[in-house]
Amino acid sequence: MKRRVDPEIAALQDRVYLLIRLYRVRGHRIARVDPLGLPQPAPPELEPEFFGFTDADMDLPVVSETFQYDGPLTLGTLLERLRNTYCRSIGVQYMHIDDLKVRRWLQQRMEPTENRTQLTRHEQLRILTRLTDAVTFEEFIHKKFVGAKSFSLEGSESLIPLLDLAFEKAGEQGIREIVLGMAHRGRLNVLANVMGKSASQIFREFADTDWKASRGDVKYHLGHSTEWTTSAGAKIHLSLCFNPSHLEFVNAVALGRTRAKQDRAGDADRARGMTLLIHGDASFAGEGIVQETLNLSRLRAYTVGGTLHVVVNNQIGFTTSPDEARSSTYATDIAKMLQIPIFHVNGEDPEAVAQVIRLSMDFRHQFKRDVVIDMFGYRRLGHNEGDEPAFTQPVLYQAIAKRKPVREGYLEHLLKLGGITREEADAIEAKRREVLEKELSESKSEKVVPPEQFRGIWSRYAGGPEPAQKKIQTAVPLEKLASWLELQTRLPADFNPHPKLKKILQARQQMAAGEHALDWSAAESLAFASLACQGFHVRMTGQDTERGTFSQRHAVLHDYLDGHTYVPLQHLAPEQAPVEIFNSPLSETGVLGFEYGYSLDYPDGLILWEAQYGDFWNAAQPIVDQFIASAETKWQRLSGLVLLLPHGYEGQGPEHSSARLERFLHLTADDNIQVVYPTTPAQYFHCLRRQALRPWRKPLVIMTPKSLLRHPKAVSSLEDCATGSFERILQDTQDKSADQVHRIILCTGKIYYELEEHRLETRNDHVAIIRLEQLYPLPTEPLKTALAPFRDGTQVFWVQEEPVNMGAWPYLRVQFGDRLFERFPFAGIARPASATPATGSFRRHKQEQQELIEQAFGTANEKRPPSPRGRGPG
Ligand SMILES: Cc1ncc(C[n+]2csc(CCOP(=O)(O)OP(=O)(O)O)c2C)c(N)n1
Ligand SMILES: [Mg+2]
């Protein structure tokens, strides 16, 4: 028999369910998360009147099937519980999560407890002590280093107990490594109070005591690492990444470091390591790298098992207010792209902060997803200590002036509870100040801080200048090469390759048998195979890298019938190191930052990032400028990261032609990077192997081919890989007497093949062609040797495809001037100066290319418009 439901009760109950739902969805809008309590509009749907409820209805009994609370409820008590859970010091956004199980899990954690945990007296004292550490440090700095820039944490000091609580939880969860990334705000405080950096060292940096042994960067960019012990005795290694001023770019780097640490430890579950990123409110909302990094979070190639994000939301960015800084409601709204909760919490309520951090860490642990804490506070001072904030935010700063320090507020709360006396609290503070005084006097001593040595996994590696030419054995016995090529063509019996792939596999078999010359991708696969079999982990990522943009690589094969994948390079030998080749998402900054970070914690691997076309790397310019090119000088951090950048003029337009070689050459100094443009598969093979095998760790930028991938002349033999090594200079392939040669062409990369073809076609015996395969560090001595046979005064032309203001010419011109080694007049032949790298017209490209070649040989038609391309500046 159907149960009759009183329609009035049913209607009431419907309204109650809606009410519960709306508090879950929108309760955060009226949560008291802002310590300044600035007015904010309240959504009408959170008012009982919106549902037609009056005060008289508050005693009505209601059923709370979905609300995670046991026991009878009246409408009044339900409302109170909803408000306590969702609208006190914590506002939570989680109803955008699609998976009901995840939402239920969160509800079960928040609703029965009204999103609050009872802290023990011991825990409360620990929070108070950490707050005291934070506050005392800031006060001390202001007093002792008046007016110095420190980017104080004042107004958001709860960050320090928050981190402390996060580490406590991490210890319980078995996390043994945490990589932290953070910007300027509160960084010195974190270094001193969390990262275990000695305060005296920080004070020396304030006083600029060690300026002669200058470390190359300002104090609030320096990283540090330390061993942290939790109260339960768990040990966690903390690494705070060095970072540039460029806000948020370190995020991707920190993730890459974590992933490398996990991979190195064989932590496939991603359970031992964690990334903790601390963001600013303006930068989290404003910088695109935040989105790129969030997007990595659940991808197989990039996941680290969840990142803890903490936004230190001081509700301002320099002088910019939130309404000028973002179009979204919260600074954190971009994070709603992930299936994760976002907790907004009032930083002046340290116990709410404690609740949020525990819940966040549990969520991360349970679901291996990111989680975001948006901790509201304010910035007591200007952007830096010398800045006047009331010029631009007068009203805000009147409100801020009225706030008592967060420690004071919390202490009053504890005094009321009676767990501590003011004398005890004062004693904690006095002790901390005493320690700082001692550190200050120590900092004034004459002790010289020795430069940091490379330690741990880096102890076998070196940076600095390129070591004198000690030959590295990069050649590999021919039989091994043949067998690795052959192995790559053997597929499991149940694997059905794409019909067209069979031809590619056959070609590889022929290469293995010595019946077919080696092409570019075969040489690359042999470099990877040989290194993996020597124990080097190979990791390569990039857009469409698994197949290869030019359909040249086919490193990951897809079964033609069911799509499952097979990676031949992972099946070479049982004891080989992993070869990981992954498609990246369509991102440059995020992915390149990640791989750079990975390389920081994997010196004994070959870590490569490939641009789809070379020009796209400039979307990641800050990673190149701020990390790759300069990290060693600024922070003594080494990296052996390889950038593969398809480059070459094939008539594809202003983009897809140039990897902006000039930009890299412009960045070179102090042997900071290597720039090469190899012309043969064997050169590429030896160069990749040299990168892993030499203990010298420097980023390697390789201009890689497109048309040369299938060029019949751009081939090598297996013997070329079984003998020799990477040659920085390739001498002319034709043996000519000095008397014969009237003109020497110097070039790099693809143009060589066109020059050579022209020389053969025109049977020109008077021109020698020398290839510069390594552009930086510039192989001056080998070049001298290559030029030695020729007569003094022979004209040397640098010939390049790029416009005269691009390519290698401007760099070589600065290096050599207009004479090479005092012996040869030196000039450049290039396309005319241009604002774009190349023309958009294929026909025009062809004509330009032809003219260029003719001019290189001195046979250009003089009737053509005068000097269209010039011979280089000056
Ligand atoms: C990419 C980048 N652009 C601009 C700046 C200059 N800058 C330094 S701090 C800052 C404001 C940052 O605001 P927020 O992220 O809220 O951090 P807060 O200083 O408030 O803690 C700006 C614009 C920078 N450091 N990096
Ligand atoms: Mg801010």
Coordinates of C-alpha atoms in Angstrom, one line a residue, residues 197 201 205 213 215 222-225 242 449-456 458 632 634-638:
K197 CA 68.0 28.4 7.8
Q201 CA 72.9 33.8 7.9
E205 CA 72.4 38.8 4.0
A213 CA 81.6 36.1 -2.4
R215 CA 75.8 34.6 -4.3
L222 CA 67.3 31.8 -2.1
G223 CA 66.3 28.2 -1.4
H224 CA 67.2 25.9 1.4
S225 CA 66.7 22.4 2.5
F242 CA 65.2 28.8 -5.4
V449 CA 80.7 31.3 4.6
P450 CA 82.2 28.7 2.3
P451 CA 80.6 28.3 -1.1
E452 CA 78.1 25.5 -1.2
Q453 CA 79.4 22.2 -2.5
F454 CA 77.4 19.9 -4.7
R455 CA 76.1 17.2 -2.4
G456 CA 74.3 13.9 -2.5
W458 CA 75.0 15.9 -7.3
E632 CA 73.9 28.3 -12.0
K634 CA 72.3 32.9 -9.3
W635 CA 71.9 29.8 -7.2
Q636 CA 74.7 27.3 -8.1
R637 CA 72.0 24.9 -9.4
L638 CA 73.0 22.7 -12.3

